[in-house]
Amino acid sequence: TPKGSCLESVKIAIDTGYRHIDGAFVYYNEHEVGQAIREKIAEGRIKREDIFYCGKLWNTCHPPELVRPTLEKTLKILQLDYVDLYIIELPMAFKPGDAIYPKDENGKFIYHETDLCATWEAMEACKDAGLAKSIGVSNFNRRQLEMILNKPGLKYKPVSNQVECHPYFTQPKLLEFCRQHDIVIVGYSPLGTSRDETWVNVSSPPLLKDPVLNAIGKKYNKTAAQVALRFSIQRGVVVIPKSFNPQRIRENFQIFDFCLTEKEMKEIEALNKNVRYVELLM
Ligand code: A2P
């Protein structure tokens, strides 16, 4: 992202009405996000408690003794006292160190053996210390969630699991499992990603060109993007659409003045292809 565009976008988003901001150390723009939040607080537009900031623990920081210092680093970059939600970004660990994607001489990722349950206990300690109001996970499958839920002496359950979720990847089984355990699904790539070939499986067709989404949008005078977002929130999935375009930032917020019928919800659910855009081949 060009320097400064994240700062501008977050400020526009807050002015538009967005309050949930999904960030991560590895996005390398937390300083801009923090600045935008602090500027809006200084303007009197919002209070800190109006904002819901989610930060993420990267793969190289899974050893329990690294968890709190890593969160403290994020807070220092943000210049905030706490995050609202701190999540384990991925269930697999990389070798700790300065390299974000540590690789050996053959270009293979260097993994690291850690105990996710021990990482989770360090996350719990961050909540107890007041550095994170809530803690959760991301990209966890059912088995990995169960490992945490069944951990002896569990103090706090993950409040949320952030996973890819949209009309072409509806996650019916994981959604049901999470519902049963009061874990909120936060759906990333709710618009079908930017289709950047360096990390996106572009053999799956573009979501926003889908004829059903477009036809339903026509009926409500909405775009396919707005229909896709509305579909997710109507089934209880939190959405975190990404845009750095002021017009589209506003467009993606105009989803609270219409309601999809049960028939339309079913029609959209039937679009599920069970194919991920974000394969996370690591
Ligand atoms: P841009 O930042 O130029 O708006 P996802 O949230 O699924 O990862 O999708 C993000 C991608 O979708 C970005 O490339 C973003 O581009 C684009 N995008 C965001 N909002 C819209 C919209 N309302 N209509 C079309 N494309 C959008």
GROMACS .gro file of C-alpha atoms and ligand atoms in nm:
model
  309
    1THR     CA    1   0.000   0.000   0.000
    2PRO     CA    2   0.142   0.341  -0.089
    3LYS     CA    3   0.258   0.536   0.214
    4GLY     CA    4  -0.024   0.734   0.374
    5SER     CA    5  -0.312   0.571   0.189
    6CYS     CA    6  -0.395   0.354   0.488
    7LEU     CA    7  -0.403   0.660   0.715
    8GLU     CA    8  -0.643   0.836   0.478
    9SER     CA    9  -0.861   0.528   0.427
   10VAL     CA   10  -0.901   0.459   0.799
   11LYS     CA   11  -0.996   0.821   0.860
   12ILE     CA   12  -1.256   0.808   0.580
   13ALA     CA   13  -1.381   0.475   0.717
   14ILE     CA   14  -1.425   0.617   1.068
   15ASP     CA   15  -1.607   0.923   0.927
   16THR     CA   16  -1.829   0.686   0.728
   17GLY     CA   17  -1.925   0.494   1.040
   18TYR     CA   18  -1.691   0.194   1.048
   19ARG     CA   19  -1.574   0.103   1.398
   20HIS     CA   20  -1.419  -0.242   1.356
   21ILE     CA   21  -1.066  -0.223   1.213
   22ASP     CA   22  -0.886  -0.543   1.124
   23GLY     CA   23  -0.511  -0.505   1.139
   24ALA     CA   24  -0.191  -0.701   1.185
   25PHE     CA   25   0.176  -0.642   1.249
   26VAL     CA   26   0.254  -0.809   0.915
   27TYR     CA   27   0.044  -0.556   0.723
   28TYR     CA   28   0.315  -0.302   0.809
   29ASN     CA   29   0.065  -0.021   0.838
   30GLU     CA   30  -0.030  -0.037   1.204
   31HIS     CA   31   0.143   0.298   1.260
   32GLU     CA   32  -0.095   0.458   1.010
   33VAL     CA   33  -0.400   0.287   1.159
   34GLY     CA   34  -0.301   0.404   1.508
   35GLN     CA   35  -0.246   0.756   1.384
   36ALA     CA   36  -0.587   0.764   1.214
   37ILE     CA   37  -0.761   0.645   1.531
   38ARG     CA   38  -0.573   0.893   1.749
   39GLU     CA   39  -0.648   1.183   1.511
   40LYS     CA   40  -1.017   1.100   1.510
   41ILE     CA   41  -1.018   1.082   1.890
   42ALA     CA   42  -0.839   1.418   1.909
   43GLU     CA   43  -1.099   1.568   1.672
   44GLY     CA   44  -1.368   1.454   1.912
   45ARG     CA   45  -1.529   1.241   1.645
   46ILE     CA   46  -1.495   0.916   1.843
   47LYS     CA   47  -1.379   0.787   2.177
   48ARG     CA   48  -1.125   0.507   2.209
   49GLU     CA   49  -1.399   0.275   2.336
   50ASP     CA   50  -1.600   0.326   2.014
   51ILE     CA   51  -1.326   0.155   1.814
   52PHE     CA   52  -1.280  -0.220   1.790
   53TYR     CA   53  -0.923  -0.289   1.682
   54CYS     CA   54  -0.811  -0.642   1.606
   55GLY     CA   55  -0.438  -0.720   1.605
   56LYS     CA   56  -0.270  -1.049   1.514
   57LEU     CA   57   0.010  -1.264   1.649
   58TRP     CA   58   0.237  -1.363   1.360
   59ASN     CA   59   0.373  -1.717   1.301
   60THR     CA   60   0.727  -1.635   1.417
   61CYS     CA   61   0.598  -1.532   1.759
   62HIS     CA   62   0.420  -1.845   1.882
   63PRO     CA   63   0.661  -1.942   2.163
   64PRO     CA   64   0.474  -1.838   2.480
   65GLU     CA   65   0.749  -1.607   2.604
   66LEU     CA   66   0.724  -1.405   2.279
   67VAL     CA   67   0.348  -1.346   2.288
   68ARG     CA   68   0.325  -1.056   2.531
   69PRO     CA   69   0.634  -0.870   2.399
   70THR     CA   70   0.491  -0.905   2.046
   71LEU     CA   71   0.159  -0.757   2.149
   72GLU     CA   72   0.341  -0.481   2.337
   73LYS     CA   73   0.531  -0.402   2.017
   74THR     CA   74   0.204  -0.370   1.827
   75LEU     CA   75   0.064  -0.140   2.098
   76LYS     CA   76   0.375   0.073   2.079
   77ILE     CA   77   0.340   0.103   1.701
   78LEU     CA   78  -0.031   0.185   1.731
   79GLN     CA   79   0.034   0.415   2.029
   80LEU     CA   80  -0.268   0.264   2.202
   81ASP     CA   81  -0.299   0.107   2.548
   82TYR     CA   82  -0.487  -0.203   2.444
   83VAL     CA   83  -0.631  -0.387   2.147
   84ASP     CA   84  -0.994  -0.495   2.154
   85LEU     CA   85  -0.913  -0.833   2.009
   86TYR     CA   86  -0.584  -1.017   1.970
   87ILE     CA   87  -0.580  -1.332   1.760
   88ILE     CA   88  -0.337  -1.605   1.663
   89GLU     CA   89  -0.310  -1.534   1.289
   90LEU     CA   90  -0.236  -1.891   1.176
   91PRO     CA   91  -0.217  -2.225   1.353
   92MET     CA   92   0.133  -2.308   1.221
   93ALA     CA   93   0.452  -2.161   1.363
   94PHE     CA   94   0.763  -2.037   1.182
   95LYS     CA   95   1.113  -2.021   1.324
   96PRO     CA   96   1.133  -1.717   1.554
   97GLY     CA   97   1.360  -1.435   1.438
   98ASP     CA   98   1.367  -1.125   1.223
   99ALA     CA   99   1.264  -1.300   0.902
  100ILE     CA  100   0.885  -1.288   0.871
  101TYR     CA  101   0.897  -1.576   0.621
  102PRO     CA  102   1.205  -1.772   0.729
  103LYS     CA  103   1.331  -2.000   0.451
  104ASP     CA  104   1.616  -2.247   0.420
  105GLU     CA  105   1.874  -2.252   0.136
  106ASN     CA  106   1.626  -2.446  -0.080
  107GLY     CA  107   1.358  -2.184  -0.039
  108LYS     CA  108   1.151  -2.401   0.194
  109PHE     CA  109   0.975  -2.245   0.493
  110ILE     CA  110   1.140  -2.316   0.826
  111TYR     CA  111   0.868  -2.421   1.064
  112HIS     CA  112   0.895  -2.429   1.438
  113GLU     CA  113   0.751  -2.675   1.681
  114THR     CA  114   0.536  -2.505   1.939
  115ASP     CA  115   0.243  -2.613   2.147
  116LEU     CA  116  -0.061  -2.409   2.040
  117CYS     CA  117  -0.210  -2.465   2.385
  118ALA     CA  118   0.093  -2.300   2.546
  119THR     CA  119   0.062  -2.011   2.298
  120TRP     CA  120  -0.302  -1.984   2.398
  121GLU     CA  121  -0.213  -1.964   2.769
  122ALA     CA  122   0.018  -1.672   2.687
  123MET     CA  123  -0.273  -1.509   2.500
  124GLU     CA  124  -0.488  -1.555   2.812
  125ALA     CA  125  -0.220  -1.380   3.017
  126CYS     CA  126  -0.236  -1.082   2.776
  127LYS     CA  127  -0.609  -1.055   2.844
  128ASP     CA  128  -0.551  -1.076   3.218
  129ALA     CA  129  -0.291  -0.798   3.189
  130GLY     CA  130  -0.549  -0.578   3.012
  131LEU     CA  131  -0.345  -0.556   2.691
  132ALA     CA  132  -0.623  -0.729   2.493
  133LYS     CA  133  -0.991  -0.706   2.582
  134SER     CA  134  -1.065  -1.033   2.405
  135ILE     CA  135  -0.864  -1.310   2.245
  136GLY     CA  136  -0.933  -1.531   1.948
  137VAL     CA  137  -0.783  -1.723   1.659
  138SER     CA  138  -0.768  -1.721   1.280
  139ASN     CA  139  -0.746  -1.988   1.012
  140PHE     CA  140  -0.819  -2.259   1.268
  141ASN     CA  141  -1.006  -2.568   1.158
  142ARG     CA  142  -1.243  -2.762   1.380
  143ARG     CA  143  -0.970  -2.991   1.514
  144GLN     CA  144  -0.749  -2.700   1.613
  145LEU     CA  145  -1.040  -2.523   1.781
  146GLU     CA  146  -1.125  -2.839   1.972
  147MET     CA  147  -0.768  -2.865   2.093
  148ILE     CA  148  -0.802  -2.523   2.259
  149LEU     CA  149  -1.159  -2.580   2.380
  150ASN     CA  150  -1.061  -2.912   2.541
  151LYS     CA  151  -0.739  -2.782   2.694
  152PRO     CA  152  -0.723  -2.872   3.064
  153GLY     CA  153  -0.752  -2.555   3.273
  154LEU     CA  154  -0.877  -2.340   2.986
  155LYS     CA  155  -0.937  -1.991   3.122
  156TYR     CA  156  -1.086  -1.813   2.820
  157LYS     CA  157  -1.239  -1.961   2.505
  158PRO     CA  158  -1.149  -1.803   2.171
  159VAL     CA  159  -1.425  -1.546   2.110
  160SER     CA  160  -1.378  -1.557   1.735
  161ASN     CA  161  -1.220  -1.742   1.446
  162GLN     CA  162  -1.125  -1.535   1.143
  163VAL     CA  163  -1.144  -1.742   0.825
  164GLU     CA  164  -1.215  -1.694   0.456
  165CYS     CA  165  -1.591  -1.669   0.413
  166HIS     CA  166  -1.810  -1.539   0.125
  167PRO     CA  167  -2.076  -1.672  -0.117
  168TYR     CA  168  -1.825  -1.894  -0.303
  169PHE     CA  169  -1.681  -2.032   0.024
  170THR     CA  170  -1.961  -2.037   0.277
  171GLN     CA  171  -1.803  -2.265   0.543
  172PRO     CA  172  -2.132  -2.431   0.649
  173LYS     CA  173  -1.975  -2.693   0.877
  174LEU     CA  174  -1.728  -2.464   1.052
  175LEU     CA  175  -1.998  -2.199   1.091
  176GLU     CA  176  -2.229  -2.448   1.260
  177PHE     CA  177  -1.952  -2.577   1.488
  178CYS     CA  178  -1.858  -2.222   1.589
  179ARG     CA  179  -2.223  -2.133   1.649
  180GLN     CA  180  -2.255  -2.426   1.887
  181HIS     CA  181  -1.952  -2.302   2.081
  182ASP     CA  182  -2.036  -1.930   2.077
  183ILE     CA  183  -1.737  -1.851   1.859
  184VAL     CA  184  -1.800  -1.566   1.614
  185ILE     CA  185  -1.684  -1.623   1.259
  186VAL     CA  186  -1.513  -1.318   1.112
  187GLY     CA  187  -1.508  -1.361   0.735
  188TYR     CA  188  -1.204  -1.237   0.550
  189SER     CA  189  -1.202  -1.172   0.176
  190PRO     CA  190  -1.580  -1.115   0.191
  191LEU     CA  191  -1.564  -0.961  -0.159
  192GLY     CA  192  -1.352  -1.234  -0.310
  193THR     CA  193  -1.009  -1.071  -0.260
  194SER     CA  194  -0.809  -0.834  -0.482
  195ARG     CA  195  -0.719  -1.130  -0.710
  196ASP     CA  196  -0.350  -1.062  -0.665
  197GLU     CA  197  -0.189  -1.366  -0.827
  198THR     CA  198   0.101  -1.369  -0.582
  199TRP     CA  199  -0.129  -1.500  -0.307
  200VAL     CA  200  -0.473  -1.560  -0.457
  201ASN     CA  201  -0.599  -1.869  -0.635
  202VAL     CA  202  -0.738  -1.693  -0.942
  203SER     CA  203  -0.864  -2.014  -1.103
  204SER     CA  204  -1.177  -1.958  -0.896
  205PRO     CA  205  -1.393  -1.705  -1.085
  206PRO     CA  206  -1.432  -1.343  -0.967
  207LEU     CA  207  -1.704  -1.330  -0.701
  208LEU     CA  208  -1.834  -0.984  -0.787
  209LYS     CA  209  -1.905  -1.083  -1.149
  210ASP     CA  210  -2.146  -1.349  -1.029
  211PRO     CA  211  -2.480  -1.321  -1.219
  212VAL     CA  212  -2.695  -1.416  -0.918
  213LEU     CA  213  -2.535  -1.154  -0.692
  214ASN     CA  214  -2.572  -0.894  -0.967
  215ALA     CA  215  -2.934  -0.983  -1.043
  216ILE     CA  216  -3.031  -0.967  -0.675
  217GLY     CA  217  -2.843  -0.637  -0.647
  218LYS     CA  218  -3.044  -0.491  -0.934
  219LYS     CA  219  -3.368  -0.558  -0.747
  220TYR     CA  220  -3.250  -0.352  -0.446
  221ASN     CA  221  -3.048  -0.099  -0.643
  222LYS     CA  222  -2.733  -0.239  -0.479
  223THR     CA  223  -2.405  -0.370  -0.616
  224ALA     CA  224  -2.288  -0.731  -0.610
  225ALA     CA  225  -2.041  -0.626  -0.340
  226GLN     CA  226  -2.319  -0.492  -0.120
  227VAL     CA  227  -2.524  -0.810  -0.172
  228ALA     CA  228  -2.224  -1.030  -0.083
  229LEU     CA  229  -2.163  -0.832   0.239
  230ARG     CA  230  -2.531  -0.827   0.330
  231PHE     CA  231  -2.550  -1.205   0.278
  232SER     CA  232  -2.266  -1.259   0.525
  233ILE     CA  233  -2.395  -1.033   0.799
  234GLN     CA  234  -2.745  -1.176   0.761
  235ARG     CA  235  -2.608  -1.522   0.841
  236GLY     CA  236  -2.419  -1.390   1.141
  237VAL     CA  237  -2.074  -1.368   0.982
  238VAL     CA  238  -1.876  -1.052   1.060
  239VAL     CA  239  -1.730  -0.895   0.745
  240ILE     CA  240  -1.403  -0.706   0.703
  241PRO     CA  241  -1.410  -0.576   0.344
  242LYS     CA  242  -1.087  -0.411   0.236
  243SER     CA  243  -1.086  -0.097   0.024
  244PHE     CA  244  -0.855   0.198  -0.019
  245ASN     CA  245  -1.101   0.376  -0.245
  246PRO     CA  246  -1.321   0.640  -0.073
  247GLN     CA  247  -1.625   0.569  -0.289
  248ARG     CA  248  -1.605   0.193  -0.232
  249ILE     CA  249  -1.536   0.238   0.140
  250ARG     CA  250  -1.869   0.424   0.157
  251GLU     CA  251  -2.044   0.177  -0.074
  252ASN     CA  252  -1.945  -0.115   0.150
  253PHE     CA  253  -2.111   0.054   0.448
  254GLN     CA  254  -2.448   0.102   0.273
  255ILE     CA  255  -2.574  -0.244   0.360
  256PHE     CA  256  -2.804  -0.174   0.653
  257ASP     CA  257  -3.101  -0.038   0.458
  258PHE     CA  258  -3.213  -0.355   0.281
  259CYS     CA  259  -3.280  -0.715   0.369
  260LEU     CA  260  -3.240  -1.030   0.158
  261THR     CA  261  -3.536  -1.268   0.157
  262GLU     CA  262  -3.502  -1.626   0.276
  263LYS     CA  263  -3.525  -1.740  -0.085
  264GLU     CA  264  -3.244  -1.506  -0.190
  265MET     CA  265  -3.029  -1.621   0.103
  266LYS     CA  266  -3.078  -1.982  -0.013
  267GLU     CA  267  -2.999  -1.889  -0.374
  268ILE     CA  268  -2.674  -1.724  -0.264
  269GLU     CA  269  -2.586  -2.012  -0.031
  270ALA     CA  270  -2.618  -2.243  -0.334
  271LEU     CA  271  -2.332  -2.053  -0.503
  272ASN     CA  272  -2.084  -2.217  -0.263
  273LYS     CA  273  -1.802  -2.378  -0.463
  274ASN     CA  274  -1.604  -2.497  -0.163
  275VAL     CA  275  -1.293  -2.348  -0.321
  276ARG     CA  276  -1.069  -2.104  -0.139
  277TYR     CA  277  -0.922  -1.793  -0.295
  278VAL     CA  278  -0.665  -1.782  -0.014
  279GLU     CA  279  -0.503  -2.124  -0.010
  280LEU     CA  280  -0.226  -2.042   0.239
  281LEU     CA  281  -0.004  -2.304   0.083
  282MET     CA  282   0.257  -2.249   0.355
  283A2P     P1  283  -1.007  -0.121  -0.374
  283A2P     O1  284  -0.918  -0.114  -0.253
  283A2P     O2  285  -0.946  -0.054  -0.493
  283A2P     O3  286  -1.147  -0.075  -0.345
  283A2P     P2  287  -1.167  -0.839  -0.003
  283A2P     O4  288  -1.224  -0.748   0.101
  283A2P     O5  289  -1.255  -0.956  -0.034
  283A2P     O6  290  -1.025  -0.879   0.025
  283A2P     O7  291  -1.163  -0.757  -0.141
  283A2P     C1  292  -1.080  -0.648  -0.156
  283A2P     C2  293  -1.071  -0.610  -0.302
  283A2P     O8  294  -1.199  -0.570  -0.351
  283A2P     C3  295  -0.980  -0.494  -0.323
  283A2P     O9  296  -0.910  -0.516  -0.444
  283A2P     C4  297  -1.072  -0.374  -0.335
  283A2P    O10  298  -1.016  -0.276  -0.419
  283A2P     C5  299  -1.194  -0.436  -0.399
  283A2P     N1  300  -1.321  -0.374  -0.356
  283A2P     C6  301  -1.353  -0.328  -0.235
  283A2P     N2  302  -1.480  -0.285  -0.230
  283A2P     C7  303  -1.531  -0.303  -0.353
  283A2P     C8  304  -1.657  -0.278  -0.411
  283A2P     N3  305  -1.757  -0.224  -0.342
  283A2P     N4  306  -1.674  -0.310  -0.543
  283A2P     C9  307  -1.573  -0.364  -0.614
  283A2P     N5  308  -1.452  -0.391  -0.565
  283A2P    C10  309  -1.430  -0.362  -0.435
   0.00000   0.00000   0.00000
